[in-house]
Amino acid sequence: MMAYILTLLCMAVLFLVNRSEHTTASAHKTMKDNPLTSHALDTASGLPAIGMKTTLYRMSTDDTWEQITSQYTNEDGRLSHLLSDAEFTAGIYKLNFDTKNYYSKLDKKTFYPYVEIVFEIEKPAEHYHVPILLSPFGYTTYRGS
Amino acid sequence: MKDNPLTSHALDTASGLPAIGMKTTLYRMSTDDTWEQITSQYTNEDGRLSHLLSDAEFTAGIYKLNFDTKNYYSKLDKKTFYPYVEIVFEIEKPAEHYHVPILLSPFGYTTYRGS
């Protein structure tokens, strides 16, 4: 009887440990190979900024901007995958958000033809989150985690 | 406020003080889609720019304010995420006054159309 209970206990512990490892592994897998993320929230509506064209550039050795990717924010206002760990080298990057067209689709005017955030990556082994909190006549950005 | 249709103000929210002595450059977009520099100045002891342009120069169009944040923070021996901050905005009604400030800190900033 005791052996039976102990076995059940061991199985329960193993199950829980495996589950937590799986969750960690899943969470880690989501974060893995996605070193730079962004998020656009429309604070005027309290909703994610959906379907906004966003372009990522890296500054080249000749000081010109090299386009890496151009994507549209998803239904959560996020960009699914900007670049991989291998592509994410130290340097100066720029995220361009096409705010004018985004607001135009909502029949709204905005002060900003576009929003560009220029930032410097010193430690590409770290994760960088570069979101914008956007409204027609103001915006905020910050380095998040 | 007369003959000063476009003003700006840089506040350093990390220190709670005006961002003093920060180089700021104003551009207007030309008809050929290139940026034409209008003026380059340093923020004063109140973090403001004394006079960017006159009413006569302030025509409808797309403008850009470039704040040299890296050098500003470098003088304070601080690092910043932003080599510079550029705010691109559209002026539709040049008869109105526009205030385009930034609330700045090393790892974040905010801008808005003020009055």
Short mmCIF file of C-alpha atoms in Angstrom, two decimals:
data_model
loop_
_atom_site.label_atom_id
_atom_site.label_comp_id
_atom_site.label_asym_id
_atom_site.label_seq_id
_atom_site.Cartn_x
_atom_site.Cartn_y
_atom_site.Cartn_z
CA MET A 1 0.00 0.00 0.00
CA MET A 2 2.80 2.33 1.07
CA ALA A 3 4.77 1.39 -2.02
CA TYR A 4 1.70 2.12 -4.15
CA ILE A 5 1.26 5.57 -2.59
CA LEU A 6 4.96 6.32 -2.96
CA THR A 7 4.85 5.28 -6.61
CA LEU A 8 1.86 7.54 -7.22
CA LEU A 9 3.67 10.37 -5.45
CA CYS A 10 6.79 9.87 -7.55
CA MET A 11 4.73 9.81 -10.72
CA ALA A 12 2.96 13.02 -9.67
CA VAL A 13 6.27 14.73 -8.96
CA LEU A 14 7.73 13.55 -12.24
CA PHE A 15 4.65 14.75 -14.08
CA LEU A 16 4.81 18.21 -12.51
CA VAL A 17 8.55 18.58 -13.09
CA ASN A 18 8.16 17.48 -16.69
CA ARG A 19 5.28 19.92 -17.17
CA SER A 20 7.21 22.86 -15.76
CA GLU A 21 10.23 21.98 -17.84
CA HIS A 22 7.99 21.71 -20.87
CA THR A 23 6.48 25.12 -20.12
CA THR A 24 9.91 26.61 -19.63
CA ALA A 25 11.12 24.93 -22.79
CA SER A 26 8.07 26.18 -24.71
CA ALA A 27 8.43 29.68 -23.37
CA HIS A 28 12.11 29.55 -24.07
CA LYS A 29 11.45 28.21 -27.54
CA THR A 30 9.14 31.16 -28.25
CA MET A 31 11.84 33.55 -27.11
CA LYS A 32 14.54 31.52 -28.85
CA ASP A 33 15.86 32.87 -32.12
CA ASN A 34 13.71 36.00 -31.70
CA PRO A 35 16.17 38.47 -30.21
CA LEU A 36 14.38 41.66 -31.27
CA THR A 37 10.66 42.11 -30.73
CA SER A 38 8.30 45.03 -31.04
CA HIS A 39 4.70 45.85 -30.14
CA ALA A 40 2.48 48.71 -31.22
CA LEU A 41 -0.36 49.74 -28.96
CA ASP A 42 -2.82 52.40 -29.95
CA THR A 43 -3.43 54.27 -26.72
CA ALA A 44 -6.16 56.41 -28.27
CA SER A 45 -8.33 53.33 -28.80
CA GLY A 46 -6.90 51.11 -26.07
CA LEU A 47 -6.29 48.41 -28.66
CA PRO A 48 -3.30 46.91 -30.42
CA ALA A 49 -2.31 48.74 -33.60
CA ILE A 50 -3.19 46.03 -36.08
CA GLY A 51 -2.06 45.87 -39.69
CA MET A 52 0.56 48.59 -39.46
CA LYS A 53 3.45 48.24 -41.84
CA THR A 54 6.73 48.10 -39.98
CA THR A 55 10.18 48.02 -41.55
CA LEU A 56 13.43 47.11 -39.84
CA TYR A 57 16.75 48.47 -41.10
CA ARG A 58 20.36 48.06 -40.02
CA MET A 59 22.98 50.69 -40.65
CA SER A 60 25.67 49.41 -43.03
CA THR A 61 29.40 50.06 -42.87
CA ASP A 62 28.93 52.82 -45.48
CA ASP A 63 26.38 54.58 -43.23
CA THR A 64 23.39 53.74 -45.41
CA TRP A 65 20.29 51.94 -44.17
CA GLU A 66 19.94 48.32 -45.27
CA GLN A 67 16.42 46.93 -45.10
CA ILE A 68 16.17 43.65 -43.18
CA THR A 69 12.44 42.99 -43.23
CA SER A 70 9.06 44.64 -43.76
CA GLN A 71 6.01 43.17 -42.03
CA TYR A 72 2.56 44.07 -40.80
CA THR A 73 1.66 44.02 -37.11
CA ASN A 74 -0.61 41.10 -36.25
CA GLU A 75 -3.91 41.09 -34.33
CA ASP A 76 -1.99 41.60 -31.13
CA GLY A 77 -0.04 44.53 -32.56
CA ARG A 78 3.11 42.44 -32.65
CA LEU A 79 5.55 41.46 -35.37
CA SER A 80 5.97 37.70 -35.46
CA HIS A 81 9.65 37.42 -36.22
CA LEU A 82 11.91 40.26 -37.23
CA LEU A 83 15.25 38.51 -37.46
CA SER A 84 17.17 35.53 -36.14
CA ASP A 85 19.89 35.35 -33.51
CA ALA A 86 22.46 34.85 -36.27
CA GLU A 87 21.36 38.01 -38.10
CA PHE A 88 21.22 40.09 -34.92
CA THR A 89 24.66 41.65 -34.79
CA ALA A 90 25.80 44.66 -32.78
CA GLY A 91 25.08 47.92 -34.55
CA ILE A 92 22.54 50.65 -35.19
CA TYR A 93 19.03 49.68 -36.20
CA LYS A 94 15.91 51.55 -37.18
CA LEU A 95 12.25 50.56 -36.92
CA ASN A 96 9.93 52.52 -39.20
CA PHE A 97 6.20 52.41 -38.39
CA ASP A 98 3.87 53.53 -41.18
CA THR A 99 1.57 55.48 -38.89
CA LYS A 100 -0.03 57.66 -41.57
CA ASN A 101 -1.44 54.70 -43.51
CA TYR A 102 -2.41 52.93 -40.30
CA TYR A 103 -4.54 55.88 -39.18
CA SER A 104 -5.77 56.55 -42.69
CA LYS A 105 -7.35 53.08 -42.71
CA LEU A 106 -9.14 54.09 -39.52
CA ASP A 107 -10.27 57.37 -41.12
CA LYS A 108 -8.16 59.30 -38.66
CA LYS A 109 -5.54 61.96 -39.14
CA THR A 110 -2.22 61.88 -37.40
CA PHE A 111 0.58 64.36 -36.76
CA TYR A 112 3.17 61.78 -37.82
CA PRO A 113 3.70 60.66 -41.46
CA TYR A 114 5.70 57.85 -39.88
CA VAL A 115 7.47 57.04 -36.66
CA GLU A 116 11.11 56.00 -36.75
CA ILE A 117 12.97 54.71 -33.76
CA VAL A 118 16.74 54.53 -34.15
CA PHE A 119 18.51 52.47 -31.53
CA GLU A 120 21.88 50.94 -30.83
CA ILE A 121 22.43 47.28 -30.05
CA GLU A 122 25.57 46.71 -28.02
CA LYS A 123 24.82 43.27 -26.61
CA PRO A 124 23.13 41.14 -29.28
CA ALA A 125 23.11 38.15 -26.94
CA GLU A 126 20.43 39.95 -24.91
CA HIS A 127 16.79 40.21 -25.85
CA TYR A 128 15.58 43.66 -26.90
CA HIS A 129 11.96 44.77 -26.98
CA VAL A 130 11.31 48.08 -28.78
CA PRO A 131 7.60 48.88 -28.51
CA ILE A 132 5.61 52.00 -29.28
CA LEU A 133 2.60 53.38 -27.49
CA LEU A 134 0.95 55.33 -30.25
CA SER A 135 -1.84 57.83 -30.64
CA PRO A 136 -2.60 60.32 -33.43
CA PHE A 137 -0.81 63.23 -31.75
CA GLY A 138 1.79 61.56 -29.56
CA TYR A 139 3.87 58.47 -29.00
CA THR A 140 6.22 56.84 -26.56
CA THR A 141 8.93 54.28 -26.97
CA TYR A 142 11.26 52.55 -24.53
CA ARG A 143 13.60 49.64 -24.26
CA GLY A 144 11.54 46.82 -22.83
CA SER A 145 12.36 43.23 -21.96
CA MET B 1 4.84 83.74 -29.00
CA LYS B 2 4.82 86.17 -31.91
CA ASP B 3 6.81 85.10 -34.99
CA ASN B 4 7.68 81.85 -33.22
CA PRO B 5 5.23 79.37 -34.74
CA LEU B 6 7.19 76.20 -33.95
CA THR B 7 8.65 75.58 -30.54
CA SER B 8 10.25 72.61 -28.84
CA HIS B 9 11.35 71.62 -25.36
CA ALA B 10 13.51 68.77 -24.18
CA LEU B 11 13.06 67.49 -20.66
CA ASP B 12 15.29 64.81 -19.21
CA THR B 13 12.90 62.74 -17.13
CA ALA B 14 15.69 60.61 -15.73
CA SER B 15 17.15 63.64 -13.96
CA GLY B 16 13.99 65.73 -13.65
CA LEU B 17 15.81 68.59 -15.33
CA PRO B 18 15.73 70.29 -18.71
CA ALA B 19 18.00 68.69 -21.29
CA ILE B 20 20.49 71.51 -21.64
CA GLY B 21 22.99 71.94 -24.46
CA MET B 22 21.54 69.29 -26.74
CA LYS B 23 22.08 69.90 -30.43
CA THR B 24 18.79 70.05 -32.27
CA THR B 25 18.36 70.35 -36.02
CA LEU B 26 15.20 71.26 -37.88
CA TYR B 27 14.61 70.08 -41.44
CA ARG B 28 11.81 70.57 -43.96
CA MET B 29 11.09 68.07 -46.70
CA SER B 30 11.70 69.58 -50.12
CA THR B 31 9.66 69.05 -53.27
CA ASP B 32 12.21 66.46 -54.38
CA ASP B 33 11.69 64.47 -51.16
CA THR B 34 15.06 65.34 -49.65
CA TRP B 35 15.55 66.95 -46.26
CA GLU B 36 16.53 70.61 -46.30
CA GLN B 37 18.14 71.86 -43.11
CA ILE B 38 16.53 75.00 -41.72
CA THR B 39 18.45 75.53 -38.50
CA SER B 40 20.70 73.81 -36.00
CA GLN B 41 20.75 75.06 -32.41
CA TYR B 42 21.50 73.96 -28.86
CA THR B 43 18.82 73.75 -26.20
CA ASN B 44 19.14 76.53 -23.64
CA GLU B 45 19.20 76.31 -19.83
CA ASP B 46 15.48 75.66 -19.85
CA GLY B 47 15.83 72.90 -22.44
CA ARG B 48 14.19 75.09 -25.06
CA LEU B 49 15.21 76.31 -28.48
CA SER B 50 14.96 80.07 -28.65
CA HIS B 51 13.71 80.54 -32.18
CA LEU B 52 13.50 77.86 -34.81
CA LEU B 53 11.93 79.74 -37.67
CA SER B 54 9.71 82.70 -38.46
CA ASP B 55 6.04 82.82 -39.42
CA ALA B 56 7.05 83.58 -43.01
CA GLU B 57 9.30 80.50 -43.21
CA PHE B 58 6.74 78.24 -41.59
CA THR B 59 4.90 76.77 -44.56
CA ALA B 60 2.69 73.70 -44.70
CA GLY B 61 4.71 70.53 -45.18
CA ILE B 62 6.65 67.76 -43.51
CA TYR B 63 9.28 68.67 -40.96
CA LYS B 64 11.79 66.76 -38.90
CA LEU B 65 13.42 67.59 -35.58
CA ASN B 66 16.64 65.70 -34.87
CA PHE B 67 17.84 65.62 -31.26
CA ASP B 68 21.47 64.60 -30.76
CA THR B 69 20.79 62.44 -27.73
CA LYS B 70 23.97 60.38 -27.87
CA ASN B 71 26.24 63.38 -27.50
CA TYR B 72 23.94 64.92 -24.90
CA TYR B 73 24.19 61.84 -22.68
CA SER B 74 27.84 61.35 -23.47
CA LYS B 75 28.56 64.76 -21.90
CA LEU B 76 26.78 63.50 -18.80
CA ASP B 77 28.85 60.28 -18.88
CA LYS B 78 25.72 58.28 -19.52
CA LYS B 79 24.89 55.74 -22.16
CA THR B 80 21.68 55.82 -24.12
CA PHE B 81 19.78 53.41 -26.33
CA TYR B 82 19.27 56.14 -28.95
CA PRO B 83 22.06 57.50 -31.20
CA TYR B 84 19.58 60.28 -31.93
CA VAL B 85 15.86 60.94 -31.74
CA GLU B 86 14.06 62.11 -34.85
CA ILE B 87 10.49 63.29 -34.82
CA VAL B 88 8.87 63.63 -38.25
CA PHE B 89 5.64 65.59 -38.29
CA GLU B 90 3.25 67.18 -40.73
CA ILE B 91 2.19 70.80 -40.57
CA GLU B 92 -1.20 71.36 -42.19
CA LYS B 93 -2.14 74.68 -40.60
CA PRO B 94 0.94 76.90 -40.39
CA ALA B 95 -1.15 79.74 -39.00
CA GLU B 96 -1.44 77.72 -35.79
CA HIS B 97 1.26 77.37 -33.17
CA TYR B 98 2.89 73.97 -32.87
CA HIS B 99 4.87 72.75 -29.90
CA VAL B 100 6.86 69.53 -30.45
CA PRO B 101 8.57 68.59 -27.18
CA ILE B 102 10.36 65.46 -26.07
CA LEU B 103 10.41 63.87 -22.65
CA LEU B 104 13.68 62.04 -22.76
CA SER B 105 15.54 59.47 -20.72
CA PRO B 106 18.40 57.13 -21.65
CA PHE B 107 16.15 54.19 -22.52
CA GLY B 108 12.88 55.80 -23.51
CA TYR B 109 11.23 58.92 -24.83
CA THR B 110 7.87 60.49 -25.48
CA THR B 111 6.74 63.18 -27.86
CA TYR B 112 3.40 64.81 -28.49
CA ARG B 113 1.86 67.78 -30.20
CA GLY B 114 1.61 70.43 -27.53
CA SER B 115 0.32 73.95 -27.52
#
